[in-house]
Coordinates of C-alpha atoms and ligand atoms in Angstrom, one line a residue:
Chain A
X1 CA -1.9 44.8 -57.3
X2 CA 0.8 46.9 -56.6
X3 CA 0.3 48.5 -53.0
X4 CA 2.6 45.7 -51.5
X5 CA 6.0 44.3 -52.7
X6 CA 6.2 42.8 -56.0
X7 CA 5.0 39.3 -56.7
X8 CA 6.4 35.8 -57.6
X9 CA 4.2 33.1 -59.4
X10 CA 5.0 29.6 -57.5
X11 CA 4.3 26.2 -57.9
X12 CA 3.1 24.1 -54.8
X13 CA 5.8 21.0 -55.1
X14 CA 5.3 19.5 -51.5
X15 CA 3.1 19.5 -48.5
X16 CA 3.8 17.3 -45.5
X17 CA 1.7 17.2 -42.5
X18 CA 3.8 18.0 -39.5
X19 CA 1.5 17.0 -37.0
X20 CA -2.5 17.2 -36.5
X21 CA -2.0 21.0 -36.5
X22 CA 0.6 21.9 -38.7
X23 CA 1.5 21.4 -42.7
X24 CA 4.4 22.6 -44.2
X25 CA 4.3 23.8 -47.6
X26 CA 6.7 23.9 -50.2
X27 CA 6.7 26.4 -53.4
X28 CA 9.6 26.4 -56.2
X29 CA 9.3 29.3 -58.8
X30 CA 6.9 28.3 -62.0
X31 CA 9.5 29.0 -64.3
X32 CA 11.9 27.6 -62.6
X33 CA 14.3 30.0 -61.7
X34 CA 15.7 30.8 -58.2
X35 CA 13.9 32.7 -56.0
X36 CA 15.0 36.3 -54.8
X37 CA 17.3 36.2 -51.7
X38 CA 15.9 36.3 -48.5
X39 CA 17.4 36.6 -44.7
X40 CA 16.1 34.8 -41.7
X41 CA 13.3 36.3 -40.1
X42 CA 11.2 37.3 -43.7
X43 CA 8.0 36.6 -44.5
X44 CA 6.1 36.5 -47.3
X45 CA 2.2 37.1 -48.2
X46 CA 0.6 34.4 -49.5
X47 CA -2.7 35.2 -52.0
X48 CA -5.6 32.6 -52.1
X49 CA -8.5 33.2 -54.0
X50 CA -11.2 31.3 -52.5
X51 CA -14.1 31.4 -54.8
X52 CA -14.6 35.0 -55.6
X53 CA -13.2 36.5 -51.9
X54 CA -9.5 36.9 -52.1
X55 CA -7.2 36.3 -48.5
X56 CA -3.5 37.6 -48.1
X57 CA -2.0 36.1 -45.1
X58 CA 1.5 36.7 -44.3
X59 CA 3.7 33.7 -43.3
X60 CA 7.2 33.2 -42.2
X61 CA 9.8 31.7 -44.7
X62 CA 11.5 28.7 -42.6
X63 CA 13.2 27.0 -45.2
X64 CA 17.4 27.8 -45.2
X65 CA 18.1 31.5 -46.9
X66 CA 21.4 30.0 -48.2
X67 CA 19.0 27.5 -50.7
X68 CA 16.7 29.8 -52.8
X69 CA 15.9 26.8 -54.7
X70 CA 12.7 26.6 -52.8
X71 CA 10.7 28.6 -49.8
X72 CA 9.1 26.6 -46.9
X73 CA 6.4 28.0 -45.1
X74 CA 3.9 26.4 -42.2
X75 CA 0.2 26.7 -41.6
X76 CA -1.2 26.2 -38.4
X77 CA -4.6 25.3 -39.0
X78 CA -7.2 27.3 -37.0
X79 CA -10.6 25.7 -37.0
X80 CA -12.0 28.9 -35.5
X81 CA -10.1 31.6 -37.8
X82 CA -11.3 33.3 -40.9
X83 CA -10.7 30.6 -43.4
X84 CA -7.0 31.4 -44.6
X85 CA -5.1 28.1 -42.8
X86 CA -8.2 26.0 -43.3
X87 CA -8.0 27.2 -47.0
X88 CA -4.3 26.2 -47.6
X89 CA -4.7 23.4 -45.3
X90 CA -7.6 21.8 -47.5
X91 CA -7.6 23.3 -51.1
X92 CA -4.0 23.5 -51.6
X93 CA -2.7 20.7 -53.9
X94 CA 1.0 19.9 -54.9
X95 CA 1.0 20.9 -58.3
X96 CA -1.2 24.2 -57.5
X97 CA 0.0 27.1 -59.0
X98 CA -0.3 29.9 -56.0
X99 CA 0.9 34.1 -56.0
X100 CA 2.9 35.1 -53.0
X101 CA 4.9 38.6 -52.3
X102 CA 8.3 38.8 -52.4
X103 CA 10.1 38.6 -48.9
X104 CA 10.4 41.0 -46.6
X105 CA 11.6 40.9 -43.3
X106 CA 10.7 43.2 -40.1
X107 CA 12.3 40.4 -37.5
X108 CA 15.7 40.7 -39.2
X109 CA 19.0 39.5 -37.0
X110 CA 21.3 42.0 -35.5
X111 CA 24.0 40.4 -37.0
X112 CA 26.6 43.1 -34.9
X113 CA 25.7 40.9 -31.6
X114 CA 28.0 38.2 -29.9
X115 CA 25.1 36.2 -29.2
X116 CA 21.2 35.6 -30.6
X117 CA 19.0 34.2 -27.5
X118 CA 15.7 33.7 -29.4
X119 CA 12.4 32.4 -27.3
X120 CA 9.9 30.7 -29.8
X121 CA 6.3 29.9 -29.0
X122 CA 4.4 27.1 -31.1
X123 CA 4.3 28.2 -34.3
X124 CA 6.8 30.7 -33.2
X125 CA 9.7 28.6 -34.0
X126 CA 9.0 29.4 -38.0
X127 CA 11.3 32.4 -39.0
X128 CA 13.7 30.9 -36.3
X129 CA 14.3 27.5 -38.3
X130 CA 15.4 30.5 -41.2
X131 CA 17.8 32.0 -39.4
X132 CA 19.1 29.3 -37.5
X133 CA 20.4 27.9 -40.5
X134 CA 21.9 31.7 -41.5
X135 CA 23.4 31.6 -38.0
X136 CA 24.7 27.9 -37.9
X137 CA 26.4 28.9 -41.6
X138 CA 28.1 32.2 -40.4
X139 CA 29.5 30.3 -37.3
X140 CA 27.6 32.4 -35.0
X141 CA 26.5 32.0 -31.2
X142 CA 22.7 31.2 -31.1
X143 CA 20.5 29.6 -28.6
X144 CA 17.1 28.5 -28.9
X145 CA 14.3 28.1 -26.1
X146 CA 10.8 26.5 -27.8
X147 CA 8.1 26.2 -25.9
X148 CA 5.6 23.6 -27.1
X149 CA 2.0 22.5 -26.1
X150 CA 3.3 19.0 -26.4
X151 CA 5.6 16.2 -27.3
X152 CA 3.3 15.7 -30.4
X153 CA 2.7 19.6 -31.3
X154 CA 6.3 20.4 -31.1
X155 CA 6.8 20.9 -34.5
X156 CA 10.1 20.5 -35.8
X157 CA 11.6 19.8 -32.6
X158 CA 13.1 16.6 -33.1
X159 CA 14.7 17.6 -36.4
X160 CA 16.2 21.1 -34.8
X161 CA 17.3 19.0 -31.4
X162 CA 19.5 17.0 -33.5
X163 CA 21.2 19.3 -35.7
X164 CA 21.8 22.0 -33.5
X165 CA 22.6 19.9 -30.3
X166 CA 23.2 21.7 -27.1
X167 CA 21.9 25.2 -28.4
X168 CA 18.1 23.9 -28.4
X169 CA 16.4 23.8 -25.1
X170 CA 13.0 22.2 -25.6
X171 CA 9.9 22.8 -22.9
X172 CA 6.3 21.2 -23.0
X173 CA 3.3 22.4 -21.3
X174 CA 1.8 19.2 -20.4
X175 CA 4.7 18.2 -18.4
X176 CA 4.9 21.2 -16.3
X177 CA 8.1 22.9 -18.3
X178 CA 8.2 26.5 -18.5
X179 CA 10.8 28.7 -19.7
X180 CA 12.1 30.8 -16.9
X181 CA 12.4 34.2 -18.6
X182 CA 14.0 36.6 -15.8
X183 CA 16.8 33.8 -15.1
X184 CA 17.1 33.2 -19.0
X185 CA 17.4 37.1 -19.4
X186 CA 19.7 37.9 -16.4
X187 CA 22.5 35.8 -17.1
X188 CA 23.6 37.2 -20.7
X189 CA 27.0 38.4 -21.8
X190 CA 26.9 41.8 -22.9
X191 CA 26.5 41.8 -26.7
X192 CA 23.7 39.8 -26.5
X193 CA 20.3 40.2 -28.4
X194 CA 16.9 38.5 -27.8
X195 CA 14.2 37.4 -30.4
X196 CA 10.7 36.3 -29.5
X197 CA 8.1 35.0 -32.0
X198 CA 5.3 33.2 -30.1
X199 CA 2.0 34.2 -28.6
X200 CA 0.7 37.2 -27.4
X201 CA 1.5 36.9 -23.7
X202 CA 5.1 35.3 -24.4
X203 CA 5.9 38.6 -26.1
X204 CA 4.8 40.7 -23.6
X205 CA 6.6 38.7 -21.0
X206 CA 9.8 38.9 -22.7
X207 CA 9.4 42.9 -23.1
X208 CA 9.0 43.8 -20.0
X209 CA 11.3 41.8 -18.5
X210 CA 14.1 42.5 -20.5
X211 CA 13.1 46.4 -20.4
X212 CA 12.4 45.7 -16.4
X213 CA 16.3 44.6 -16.2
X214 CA 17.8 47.1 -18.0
X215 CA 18.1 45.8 -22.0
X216 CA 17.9 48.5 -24.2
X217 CA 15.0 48.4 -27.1
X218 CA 17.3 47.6 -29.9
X219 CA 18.5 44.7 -28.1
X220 CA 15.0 43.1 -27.8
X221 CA 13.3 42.3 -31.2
X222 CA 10.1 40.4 -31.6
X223 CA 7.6 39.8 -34.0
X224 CA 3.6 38.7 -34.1
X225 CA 1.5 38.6 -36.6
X226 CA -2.0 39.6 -35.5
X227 CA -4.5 37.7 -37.7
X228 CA -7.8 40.2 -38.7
X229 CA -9.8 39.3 -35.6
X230 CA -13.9 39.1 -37.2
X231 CA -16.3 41.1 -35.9
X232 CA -19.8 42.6 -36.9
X233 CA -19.8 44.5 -40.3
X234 CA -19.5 47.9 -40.4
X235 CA -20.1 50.9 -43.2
X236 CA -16.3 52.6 -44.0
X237 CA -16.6 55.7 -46.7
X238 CA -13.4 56.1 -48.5
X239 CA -13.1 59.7 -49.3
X240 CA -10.6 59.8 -51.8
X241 CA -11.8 57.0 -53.6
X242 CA -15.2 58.4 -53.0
X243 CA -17.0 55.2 -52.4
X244 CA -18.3 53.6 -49.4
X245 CA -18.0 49.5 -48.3
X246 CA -19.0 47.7 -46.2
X247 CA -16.6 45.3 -44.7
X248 CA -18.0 41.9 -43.5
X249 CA -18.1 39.8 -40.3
X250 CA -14.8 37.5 -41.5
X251 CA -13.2 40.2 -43.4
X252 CA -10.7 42.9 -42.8
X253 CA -10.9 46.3 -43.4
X254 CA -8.5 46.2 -45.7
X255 CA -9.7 43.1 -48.1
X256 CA -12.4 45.6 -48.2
X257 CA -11.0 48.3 -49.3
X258 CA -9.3 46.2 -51.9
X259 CA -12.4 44.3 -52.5
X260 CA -13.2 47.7 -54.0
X261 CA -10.7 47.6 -56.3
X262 CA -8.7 50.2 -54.3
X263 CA -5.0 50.1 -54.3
X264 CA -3.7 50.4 -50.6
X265 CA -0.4 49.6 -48.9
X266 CA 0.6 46.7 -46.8
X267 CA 3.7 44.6 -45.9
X268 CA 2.8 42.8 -42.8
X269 CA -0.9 42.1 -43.0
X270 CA -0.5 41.9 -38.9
X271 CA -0.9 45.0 -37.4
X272 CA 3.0 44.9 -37.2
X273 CA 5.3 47.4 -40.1
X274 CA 3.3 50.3 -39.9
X275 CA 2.9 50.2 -43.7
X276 CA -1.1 50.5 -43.9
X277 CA -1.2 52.9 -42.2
X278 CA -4.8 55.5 -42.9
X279 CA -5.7 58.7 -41.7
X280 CA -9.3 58.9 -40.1
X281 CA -11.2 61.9 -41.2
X282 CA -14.6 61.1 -39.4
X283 CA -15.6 58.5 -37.0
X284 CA -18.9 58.1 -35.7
X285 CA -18.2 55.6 -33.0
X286 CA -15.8 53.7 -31.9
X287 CA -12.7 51.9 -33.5
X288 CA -11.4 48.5 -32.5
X289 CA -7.6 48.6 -32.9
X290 CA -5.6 45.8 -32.7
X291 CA -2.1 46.9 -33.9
X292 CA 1.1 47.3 -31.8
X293 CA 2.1 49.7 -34.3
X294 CA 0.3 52.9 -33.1
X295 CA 1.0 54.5 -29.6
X296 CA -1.7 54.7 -27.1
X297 CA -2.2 58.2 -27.5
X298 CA -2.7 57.6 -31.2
X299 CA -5.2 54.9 -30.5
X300 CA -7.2 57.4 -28.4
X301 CA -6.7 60.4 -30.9
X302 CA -9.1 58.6 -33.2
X303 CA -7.3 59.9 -36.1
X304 CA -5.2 57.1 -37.1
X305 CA -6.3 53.7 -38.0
X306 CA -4.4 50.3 -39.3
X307 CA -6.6 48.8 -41.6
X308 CA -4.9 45.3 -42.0
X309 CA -6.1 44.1 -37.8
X310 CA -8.2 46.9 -36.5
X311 CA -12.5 47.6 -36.9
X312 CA -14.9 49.7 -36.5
X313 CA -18.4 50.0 -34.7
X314 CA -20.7 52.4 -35.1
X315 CA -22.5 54.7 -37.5
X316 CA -20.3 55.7 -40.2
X317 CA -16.1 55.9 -40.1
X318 CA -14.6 58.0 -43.0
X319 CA -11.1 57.4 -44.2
X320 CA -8.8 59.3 -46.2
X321 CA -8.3 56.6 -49.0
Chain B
X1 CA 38.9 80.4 -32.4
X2 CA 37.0 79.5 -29.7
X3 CA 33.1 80.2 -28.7
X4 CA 32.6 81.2 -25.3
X5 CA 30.9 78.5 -23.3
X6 CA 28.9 78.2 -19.9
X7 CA 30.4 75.8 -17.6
X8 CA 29.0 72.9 -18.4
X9 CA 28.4 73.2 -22.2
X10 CA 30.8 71.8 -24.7
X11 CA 31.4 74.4 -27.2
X12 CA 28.0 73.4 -29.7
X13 CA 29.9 74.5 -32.7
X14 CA 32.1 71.2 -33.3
X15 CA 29.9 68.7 -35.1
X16 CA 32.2 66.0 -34.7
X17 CA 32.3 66.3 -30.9
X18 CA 29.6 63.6 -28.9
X19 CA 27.1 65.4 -26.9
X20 CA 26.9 64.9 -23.2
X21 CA 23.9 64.8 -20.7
X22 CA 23.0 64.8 -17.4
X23 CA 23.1 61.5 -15.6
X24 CA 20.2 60.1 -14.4
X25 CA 19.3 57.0 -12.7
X26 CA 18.1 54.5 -14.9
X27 CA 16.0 51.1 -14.7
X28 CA 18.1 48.1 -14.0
X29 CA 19.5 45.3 -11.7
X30 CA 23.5 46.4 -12.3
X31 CA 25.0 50.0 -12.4
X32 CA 28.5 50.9 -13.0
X33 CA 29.8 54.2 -12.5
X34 CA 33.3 55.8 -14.2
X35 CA 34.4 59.0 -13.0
X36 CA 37.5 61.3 -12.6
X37 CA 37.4 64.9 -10.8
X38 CA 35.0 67.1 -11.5
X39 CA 33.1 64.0 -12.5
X40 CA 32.6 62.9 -8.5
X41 CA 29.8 65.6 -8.1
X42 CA 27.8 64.3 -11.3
X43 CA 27.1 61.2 -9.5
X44 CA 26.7 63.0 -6.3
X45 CA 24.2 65.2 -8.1
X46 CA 22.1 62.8 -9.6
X47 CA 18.6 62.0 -8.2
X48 CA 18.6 58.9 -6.8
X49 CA 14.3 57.6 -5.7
X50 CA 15.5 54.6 -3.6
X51 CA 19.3 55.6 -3.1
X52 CA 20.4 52.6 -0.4
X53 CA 18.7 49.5 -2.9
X54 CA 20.6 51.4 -6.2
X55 CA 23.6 51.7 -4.4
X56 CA 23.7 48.5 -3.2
X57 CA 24.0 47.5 -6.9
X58 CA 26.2 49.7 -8.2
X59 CA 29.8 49.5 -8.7
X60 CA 32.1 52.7 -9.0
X61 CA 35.3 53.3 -10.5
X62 CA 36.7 56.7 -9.5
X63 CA 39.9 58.7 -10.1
X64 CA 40.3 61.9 -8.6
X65 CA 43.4 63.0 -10.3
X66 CA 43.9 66.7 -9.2
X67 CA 41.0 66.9 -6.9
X68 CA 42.5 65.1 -4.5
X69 CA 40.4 64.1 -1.9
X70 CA 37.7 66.4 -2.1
X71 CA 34.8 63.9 -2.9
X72 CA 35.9 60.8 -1.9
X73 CA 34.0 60.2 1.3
X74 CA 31.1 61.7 0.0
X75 CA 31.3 59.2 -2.8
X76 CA 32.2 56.8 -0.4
X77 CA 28.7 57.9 1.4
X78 CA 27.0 56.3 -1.1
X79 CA 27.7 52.6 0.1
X80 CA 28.2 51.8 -3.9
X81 CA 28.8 47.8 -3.2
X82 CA 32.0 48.2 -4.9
X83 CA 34.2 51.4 -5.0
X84 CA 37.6 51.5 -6.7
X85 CA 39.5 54.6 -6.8
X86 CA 42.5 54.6 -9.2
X87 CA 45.2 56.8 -9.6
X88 CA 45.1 57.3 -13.6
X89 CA 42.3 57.0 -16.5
X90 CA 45.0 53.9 -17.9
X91 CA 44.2 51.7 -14.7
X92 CA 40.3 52.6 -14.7
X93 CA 39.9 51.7 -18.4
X94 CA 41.6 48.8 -17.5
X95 CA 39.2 48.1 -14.4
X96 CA 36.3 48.9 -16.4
X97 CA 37.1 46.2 -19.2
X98 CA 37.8 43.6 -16.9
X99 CA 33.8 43.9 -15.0
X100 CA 32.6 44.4 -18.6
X101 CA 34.4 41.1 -19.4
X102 CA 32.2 39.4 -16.8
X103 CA 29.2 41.8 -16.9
X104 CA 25.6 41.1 -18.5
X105 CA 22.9 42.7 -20.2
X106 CA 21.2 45.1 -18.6
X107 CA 23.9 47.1 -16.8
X108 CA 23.8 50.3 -16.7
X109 CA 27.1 52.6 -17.8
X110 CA 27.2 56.0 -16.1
X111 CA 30.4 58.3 -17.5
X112 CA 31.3 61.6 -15.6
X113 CA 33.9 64.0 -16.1
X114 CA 36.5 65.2 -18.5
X115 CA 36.4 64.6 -22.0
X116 CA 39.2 62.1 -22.1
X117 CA 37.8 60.2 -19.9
X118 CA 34.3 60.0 -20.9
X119 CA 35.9 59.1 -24.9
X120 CA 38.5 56.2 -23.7
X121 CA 35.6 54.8 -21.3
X122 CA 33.2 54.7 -24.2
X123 CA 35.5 52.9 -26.5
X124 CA 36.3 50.8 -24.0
X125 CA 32.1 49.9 -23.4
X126 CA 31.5 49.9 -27.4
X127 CA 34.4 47.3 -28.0
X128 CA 33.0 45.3 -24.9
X129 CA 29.1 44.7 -26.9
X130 CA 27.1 47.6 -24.8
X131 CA 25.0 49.5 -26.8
X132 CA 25.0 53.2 -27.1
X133 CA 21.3 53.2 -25.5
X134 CA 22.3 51.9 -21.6
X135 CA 25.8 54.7 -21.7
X136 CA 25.0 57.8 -20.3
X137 CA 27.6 60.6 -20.1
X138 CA 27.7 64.1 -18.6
X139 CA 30.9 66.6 -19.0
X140 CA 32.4 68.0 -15.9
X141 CA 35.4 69.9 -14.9
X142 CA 38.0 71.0 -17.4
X143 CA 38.1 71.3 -20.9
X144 CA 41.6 70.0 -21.7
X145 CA 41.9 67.8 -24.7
X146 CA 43.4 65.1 -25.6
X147 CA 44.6 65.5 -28.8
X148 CA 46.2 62.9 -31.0
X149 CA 49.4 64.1 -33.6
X150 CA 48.0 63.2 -37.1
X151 CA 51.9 63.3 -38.0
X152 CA 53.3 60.8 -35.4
X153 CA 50.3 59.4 -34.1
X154 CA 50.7 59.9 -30.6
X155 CA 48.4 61.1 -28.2
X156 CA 49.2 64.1 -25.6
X157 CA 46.9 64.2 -23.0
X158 CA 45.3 67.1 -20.9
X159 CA 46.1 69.7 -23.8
X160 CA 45.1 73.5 -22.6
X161 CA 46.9 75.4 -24.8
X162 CA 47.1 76.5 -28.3
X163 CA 49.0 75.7 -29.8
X164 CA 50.3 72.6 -28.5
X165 CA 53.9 70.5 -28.5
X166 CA 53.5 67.1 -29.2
X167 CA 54.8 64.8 -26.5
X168 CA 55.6 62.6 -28.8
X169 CA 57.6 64.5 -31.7
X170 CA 57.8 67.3 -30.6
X171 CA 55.9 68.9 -33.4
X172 CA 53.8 72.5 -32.8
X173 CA 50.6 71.4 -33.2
X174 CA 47.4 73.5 -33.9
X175 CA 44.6 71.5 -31.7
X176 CA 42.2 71.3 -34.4
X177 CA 38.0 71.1 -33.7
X178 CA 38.3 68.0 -35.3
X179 CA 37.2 65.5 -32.9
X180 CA 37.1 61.6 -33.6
X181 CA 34.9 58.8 -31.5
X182 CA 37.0 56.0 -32.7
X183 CA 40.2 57.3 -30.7
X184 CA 38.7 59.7 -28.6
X185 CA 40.9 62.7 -29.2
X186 CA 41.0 66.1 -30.9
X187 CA 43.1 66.2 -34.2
X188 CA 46.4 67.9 -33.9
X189 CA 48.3 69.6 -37.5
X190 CA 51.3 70.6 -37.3
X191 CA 50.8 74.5 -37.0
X192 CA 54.4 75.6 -39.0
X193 CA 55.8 73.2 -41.3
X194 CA 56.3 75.5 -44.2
X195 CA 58.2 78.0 -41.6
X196 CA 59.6 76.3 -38.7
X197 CA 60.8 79.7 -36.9
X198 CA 57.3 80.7 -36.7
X199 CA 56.4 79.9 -33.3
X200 CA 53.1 81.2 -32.1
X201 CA 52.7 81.8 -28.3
X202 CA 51.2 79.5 -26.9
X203 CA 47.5 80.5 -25.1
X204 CA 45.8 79.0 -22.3
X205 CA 42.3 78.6 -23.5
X206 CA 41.0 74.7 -22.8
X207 CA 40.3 75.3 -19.1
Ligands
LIG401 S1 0.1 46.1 -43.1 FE1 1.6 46.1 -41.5 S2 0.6 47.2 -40.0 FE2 -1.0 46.9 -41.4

């Protein structure tokens, strides 16, 4: 397939459970050779084939960019989801040979600032453990707030806590701790940019506040990864191709579309780059859209859709694919 | 040489030369305000919804140079929580790094006035960390230059004619409509090297 980036063939050499929630993954190239440069903050896209239905899910690389020996990813298994963590979490073998995209990264550092404040969020904390270790290597000024369900769901906490010291600042749920994000945000040299991966409402948080107090936009980076939500199936006719699918209740729009065989672009898989991007020429209802990539005005115009997150319910909805 | 200009348009012609705005009062907790002249009535100007709560977090630095007293009690009308007035652009840049030594993210820069000013106060906010986005500017007053001697190196200030002796080496310079952000100044060539005996008079058109 050629709509994304190009591809790498890996081998599965190691797969620890980090808690009950969370396994970490380990892939080396199959033949061997390094894999392509990366910076802190990149995902990749990792291909399962699952019977005959094929899942991309993006993830972010955690393991160290200075060691392209090997990439790290972790899945946070979601019982309720469509199947992709549940898939890597029980099918995937060490020794497995598996597909995955080659990096790219749309949470990159500002590497011009005098200081990265980065708020993680559970499983959050992944493309931070990437460029903490960039950071810690370049000498630069970091610090890291992590908020965590628990003491045993803080994944990788420990191990972070003790080889970054001072600059982790660790806050569980269950014992009341909550990151205080206007003080956190109001006491920043100038020079300083902010990073939040987490959920939904922790990005928000962090937005507005920072925008509320006066931070310009490029100073405040963040990054989710919507997953496809599911919903009822729904008839899509691709007028370029000239065909018409039908996308199902635990697929996306686009695994439909290239379900058909049907070449279209990506990067993110999250409703986050932009990349997929797909120009409505007829909708007989009403779309679902789930990106943050599209203004609200766009969302109402009902002429732009982003395939990877968003749905569809109604009569018929015609793209220009 | 020279385009005519309204008042408050820099000539549009000059590529190299930033473009300035209008202030306007934007969304924050901190606001600092640098000013000389002319500059005073850009602040004064500027719509202000809840003026006595965005005052009382603003800090101004202000020097009238040759406008004397002219708008310093209106400007002092303002209750800013802090006002400084200084009596040269070397002691406000200096005033300006040391609150943007302590400062934090969010402030807001407002710069108003001449040219020089607005340039050296700039420099002064880029080399500090604050990003481009939070610095508003808006031209007022005159149009002198400051022009920096591409033979010598030095900078002469307040430039209104052309051509222009160097303060510094005395060289005729043509005040070119070269302008460069990293020093803030106008790019002066010496205007008769080959012939030294040619000396142009000298015309009064930066006002
Ligand atoms: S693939 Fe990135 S927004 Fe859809």
């Amino acid at each position: 397939m050629s709509a994304g980036t190009g591809k790498l063939d890996v081998l599965v050499t190691d797969i620890k459970p980090i808690n009950t929630l969370v396994k970490r993954f380990q892939f080396e190239r199959a033949d061997g050779r390094p894999l392509p440069n990366f910076s802190g903050g990149a995902h990749v896209v990792v291909e399962m084939k699952d019977d005959d239905r094929m899942r991309l899910n993006p993830y972010s690389l955690m393991s160290s960019p200075l060691d392209t020996s090997h990439y790290a990813i972790s899945v946070r298994r979601d019982d309720q989801g469509r199947g992709g963590s549940l898939f890597m979490h029980n099918q995937v073998a060490v020794g497995d040979r598996l597909v995955i995209s080659y990096p790219v990264n749309l949470f990159a550092l500002d590497l011009r600032a005098s200081k990265h404040l980065m708020l993680a969020g559970g499983i959050g904390i992944t493309p931070f453990m990437a460029q903490m270790a960039q950071l810690a290597a370049n000498g630069s000024n970091f610090e890291l707030h992590y908020s965590c369900r628990s003491r045993s769901l803080a994944s990788y906490a420990q191990e972070i806590s003790a080889h970054y010291d001072h600059r982790i600042h660790l806050y569980y749920d269950d014992e009341g701790q909550q990151i205080d994000i206007s003080t956190l945000l109001s006491g920043q040299a100038l020079g300083t940019q902010v990073y939040v991966c987490g959920p939904r409402g922790m990005i928000d948080a962090v937005c507005s506040q920072a925008t509320a107090a006066g931070w310009p936009d490029q100073a405040i980076h963040f990054e989710e990864f919507i997953t496809p939500p599911t919903g009822k199936p729904f008839k899509v006719r691709l007028a370029r191709s000239d065909k018409t699918i039908t996308v199902g209740e635990h697929q996306s729009l686009l695994e439909a579309i290239e379900a058909a065989g049907i070449d279209a672009p990506y990067l993110c898989r999250g409703g986050a780059c932009g990349q997929c991007e797909t120009d409505v020429l007829s909708c007989d209802g009403s779309m679902l859209h789930n990106d943050h990539w599209l203004t609200e005005d766009q969302h109402a115009s009902e002429k732009k859709i982003m395939p990877c997150v968003s749905r569809f319910e109604g009569e018929l909805l015609e793209l220009d694919r | 040489m020279v385009a005519i200009m309204s008042d408050d348009t820099p000539e549009k012609s000059i590529i190299s030369r930033p473009m300035y705005g209008r202030l306007s009062a934007g969304n924050s907790t901190h606001h600092l305000f640098v000013a000389d002249a002319e500059g005073a009535q850009a602040i004064l100007d500027m719509q202000v919804p809840n003026a006595s709560e965005f005052y009382s977090r603003a800090h101004i630095i202000y020097i009238p140079r040759d406008s004397g007293n002219r708008y310093l009690s209106s400007l002092q009308a303002l209750n800013a929580k802090q006002f400084y007035t200084g009596p040269s652009i070397a002691t406000a840049l200096q005033r300006l790094q040391q609150t943007l030594s302590t400062a934090h993210m969010g402030l807001q820069l407002y710069l108003a006035g001449t040219e020089g000013l607005i340039g050296q106060a700039m420099q002064v906010a880029m080399n500090a960390g604050m990003d481009y986005a939070v610095i508003q500017t808006e031209h007022r007053g005159s149009r002198a230059r400051r022009v920096q001697c591409v033979h010598c190196k030095g900078i002469t200030e307040d430039v209104t004619t052309q051509p222009v002796t160097c303060s510094h080496c005395g060289l005729l310079l043509l005040v070119r409509d070269h302008y460069s952000r990293r020093i803030a100044a106008f790019q002066g060539v010496c205007i008769n090297a080959e012939d030294p005996s040619y000396v142009p008079e000298k015309q009064e058109i930066f006002k």
